[in-house]
Tab-separated table of C-alpha atoms in Angstrom:
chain	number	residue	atom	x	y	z
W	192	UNK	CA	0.000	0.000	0.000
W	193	UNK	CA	1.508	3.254	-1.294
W	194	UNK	CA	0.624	5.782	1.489
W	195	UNK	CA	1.911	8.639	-0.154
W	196	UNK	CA	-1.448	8.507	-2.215
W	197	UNK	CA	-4.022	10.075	-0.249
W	198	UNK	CA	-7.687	8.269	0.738
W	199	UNK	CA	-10.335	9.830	-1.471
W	200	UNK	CA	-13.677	10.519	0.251
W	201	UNK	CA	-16.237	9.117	-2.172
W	202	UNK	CA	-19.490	7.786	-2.405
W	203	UNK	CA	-19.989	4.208	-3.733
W	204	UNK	CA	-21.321	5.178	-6.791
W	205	UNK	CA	-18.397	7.010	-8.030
W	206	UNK	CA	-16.339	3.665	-6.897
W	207	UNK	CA	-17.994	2.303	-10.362
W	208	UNK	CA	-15.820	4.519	-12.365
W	209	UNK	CA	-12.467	3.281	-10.950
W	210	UNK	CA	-10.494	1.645	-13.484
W	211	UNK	CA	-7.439	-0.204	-12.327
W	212	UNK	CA	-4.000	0.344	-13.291
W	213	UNK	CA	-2.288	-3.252	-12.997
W	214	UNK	CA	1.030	-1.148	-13.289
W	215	UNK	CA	0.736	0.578	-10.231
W	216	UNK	CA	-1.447	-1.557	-8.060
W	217	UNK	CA	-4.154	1.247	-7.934
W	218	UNK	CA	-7.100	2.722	-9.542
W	219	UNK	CA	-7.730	6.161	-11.639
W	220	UNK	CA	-11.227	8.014	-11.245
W	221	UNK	CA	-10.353	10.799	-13.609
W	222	UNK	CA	-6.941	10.689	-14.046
W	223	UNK	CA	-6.574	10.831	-10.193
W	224	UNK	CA	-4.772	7.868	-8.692
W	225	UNK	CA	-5.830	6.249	-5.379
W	226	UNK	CA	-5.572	2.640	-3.646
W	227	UNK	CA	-7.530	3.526	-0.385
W	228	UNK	CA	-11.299	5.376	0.031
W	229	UNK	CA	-13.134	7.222	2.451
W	230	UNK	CA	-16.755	6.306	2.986
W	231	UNK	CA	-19.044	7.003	5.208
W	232	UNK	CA	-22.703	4.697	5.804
W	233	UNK	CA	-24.905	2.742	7.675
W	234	UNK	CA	-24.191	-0.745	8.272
W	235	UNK	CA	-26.544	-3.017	6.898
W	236	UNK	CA	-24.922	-6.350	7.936
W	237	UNK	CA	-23.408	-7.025	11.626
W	238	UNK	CA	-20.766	-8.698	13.637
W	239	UNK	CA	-21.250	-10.260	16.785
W	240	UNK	CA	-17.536	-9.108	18.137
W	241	UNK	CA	-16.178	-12.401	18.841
W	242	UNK	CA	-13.962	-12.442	15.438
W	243	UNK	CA	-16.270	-14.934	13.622
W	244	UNK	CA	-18.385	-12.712	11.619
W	245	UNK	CA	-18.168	-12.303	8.071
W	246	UNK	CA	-17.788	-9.026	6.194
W	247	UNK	CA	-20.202	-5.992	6.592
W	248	UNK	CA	-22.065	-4.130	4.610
W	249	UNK	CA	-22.006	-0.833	4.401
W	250	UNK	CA	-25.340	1.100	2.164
W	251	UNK	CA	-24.100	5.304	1.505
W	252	UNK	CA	-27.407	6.105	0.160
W	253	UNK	CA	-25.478	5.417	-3.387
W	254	UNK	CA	-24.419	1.972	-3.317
W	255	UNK	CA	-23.571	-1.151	-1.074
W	256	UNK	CA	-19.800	-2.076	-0.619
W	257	UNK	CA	-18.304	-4.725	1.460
W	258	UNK	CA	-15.943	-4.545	4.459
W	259	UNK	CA	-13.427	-6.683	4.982
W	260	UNK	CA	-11.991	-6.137	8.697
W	261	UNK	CA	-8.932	-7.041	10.189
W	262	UNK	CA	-7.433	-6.994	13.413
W	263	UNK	CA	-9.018	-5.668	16.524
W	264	UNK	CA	-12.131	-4.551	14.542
W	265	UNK	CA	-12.731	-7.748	14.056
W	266	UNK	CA	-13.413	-8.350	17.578
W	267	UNK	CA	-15.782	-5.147	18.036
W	268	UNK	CA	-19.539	-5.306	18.120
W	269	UNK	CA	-20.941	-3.857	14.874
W	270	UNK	CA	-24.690	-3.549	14.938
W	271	UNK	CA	-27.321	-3.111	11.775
W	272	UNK	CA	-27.981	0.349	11.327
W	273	UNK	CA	-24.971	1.996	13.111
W	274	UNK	CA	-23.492	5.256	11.020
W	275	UNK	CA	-19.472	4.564	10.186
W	276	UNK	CA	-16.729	5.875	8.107
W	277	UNK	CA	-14.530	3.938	6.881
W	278	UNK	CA	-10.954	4.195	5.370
W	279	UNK	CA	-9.088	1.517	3.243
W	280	UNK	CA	-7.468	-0.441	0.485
W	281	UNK	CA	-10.534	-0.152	-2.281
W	282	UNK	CA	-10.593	-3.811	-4.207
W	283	UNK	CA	-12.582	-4.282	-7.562
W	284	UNK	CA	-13.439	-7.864	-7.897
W	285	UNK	CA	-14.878	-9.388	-11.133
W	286	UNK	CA	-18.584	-10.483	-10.191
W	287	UNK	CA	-19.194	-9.873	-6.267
W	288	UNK	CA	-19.103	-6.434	-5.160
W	289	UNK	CA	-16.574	-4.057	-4.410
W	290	UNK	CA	-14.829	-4.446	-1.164
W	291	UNK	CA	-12.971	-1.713	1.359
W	292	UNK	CA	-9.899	-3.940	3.401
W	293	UNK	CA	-10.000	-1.481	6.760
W	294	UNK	CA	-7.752	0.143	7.804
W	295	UNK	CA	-10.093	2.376	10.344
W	296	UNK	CA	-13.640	2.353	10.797
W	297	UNK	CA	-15.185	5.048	14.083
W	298	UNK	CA	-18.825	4.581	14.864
W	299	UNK	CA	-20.234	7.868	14.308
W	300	UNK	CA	-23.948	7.255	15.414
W	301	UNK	CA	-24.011	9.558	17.980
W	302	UNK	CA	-23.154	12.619	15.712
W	303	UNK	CA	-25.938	14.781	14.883
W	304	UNK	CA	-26.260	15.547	11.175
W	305	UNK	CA	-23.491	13.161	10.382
W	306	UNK	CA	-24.558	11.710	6.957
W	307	UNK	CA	-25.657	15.482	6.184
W	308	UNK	CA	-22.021	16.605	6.801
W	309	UNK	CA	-20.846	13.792	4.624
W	310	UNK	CA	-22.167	14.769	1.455
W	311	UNK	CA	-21.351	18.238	2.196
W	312	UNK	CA	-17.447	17.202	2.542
W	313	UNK	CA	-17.576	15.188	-0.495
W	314	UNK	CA	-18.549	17.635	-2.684
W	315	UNK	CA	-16.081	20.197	-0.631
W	316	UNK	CA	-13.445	17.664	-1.180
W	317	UNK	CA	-13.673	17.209	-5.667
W	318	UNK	CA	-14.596	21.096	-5.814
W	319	UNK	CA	-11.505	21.994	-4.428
W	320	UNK	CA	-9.123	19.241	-5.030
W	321	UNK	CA	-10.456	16.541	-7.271
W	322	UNK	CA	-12.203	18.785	-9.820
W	323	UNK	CA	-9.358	20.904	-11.298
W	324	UNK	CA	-7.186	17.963	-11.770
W	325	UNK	CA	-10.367	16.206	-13.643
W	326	UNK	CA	-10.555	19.130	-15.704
W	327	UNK	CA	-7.054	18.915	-16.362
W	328	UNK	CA	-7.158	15.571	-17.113
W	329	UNK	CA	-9.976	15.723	-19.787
């Protein structure tokens, strides 16, 4: 994992415009290259905390993507219908859905106007620096 590249808060439907570059190990969305996302959602799959589980599912209001987690969030309840964001390596896989490996997920429930917010820092976030090197790109 190249961590020089930065995490690009997205929403799961501009996920589907990824392509990979083999090359690099990564993906391009507009000429901008990224191996890890930021996503934020509600959980529509959970874990019992005991390690066993298998992946989540997390719904943005724009798609479903899968979680793969790792370590000590493994061993963490996750319940249906808790708000989290996510960050991690984004994997494209022929067939099944797209999967986030995690590298941090925060439960976020508790913060008023949270999914709000979101959107609001998405759009902050290309406007000022994903759009101008789309533009440039095009």
């Amino acid at each position: 994992m190249d961590y020089s590249l930065a995490a690009l808060k997205l929403l799961c439907c501009q996920l589907k415009d990824a392509r990979e570059v083999p090359s690099q190990n990564s993906f391009t969305l507009g000429g901008i290259l990224f191996q890890r996302a930021w996503l934020q959602g509600v959980l529509l799959s959970a874990s019992n905390g005991h390690g066993d589980g298998g992946p989540l599912l997390l719904d943005d209001g724009t798609g479903v993507i899968e979680l793969s987690l790792s370590g000590e969030f493994r061993f963490r309840p996750w319940k249906v219908g808790m708000y989290v964001m996510v960050v991690g390596g984004y994997f494209a896989r022929a067939g099944e859905p797209p999967m986030i490996k995690v590298h941090k997920i925060v439960d976020l429930s508790s913060s008023p106007d949270r999914e709000a917010m979101w959107y609001l820092e998405v759009m902050e976030a290309y406007k000022l620096f994903y759009q101008p090197l789309v533009e440039e790109f095009t």
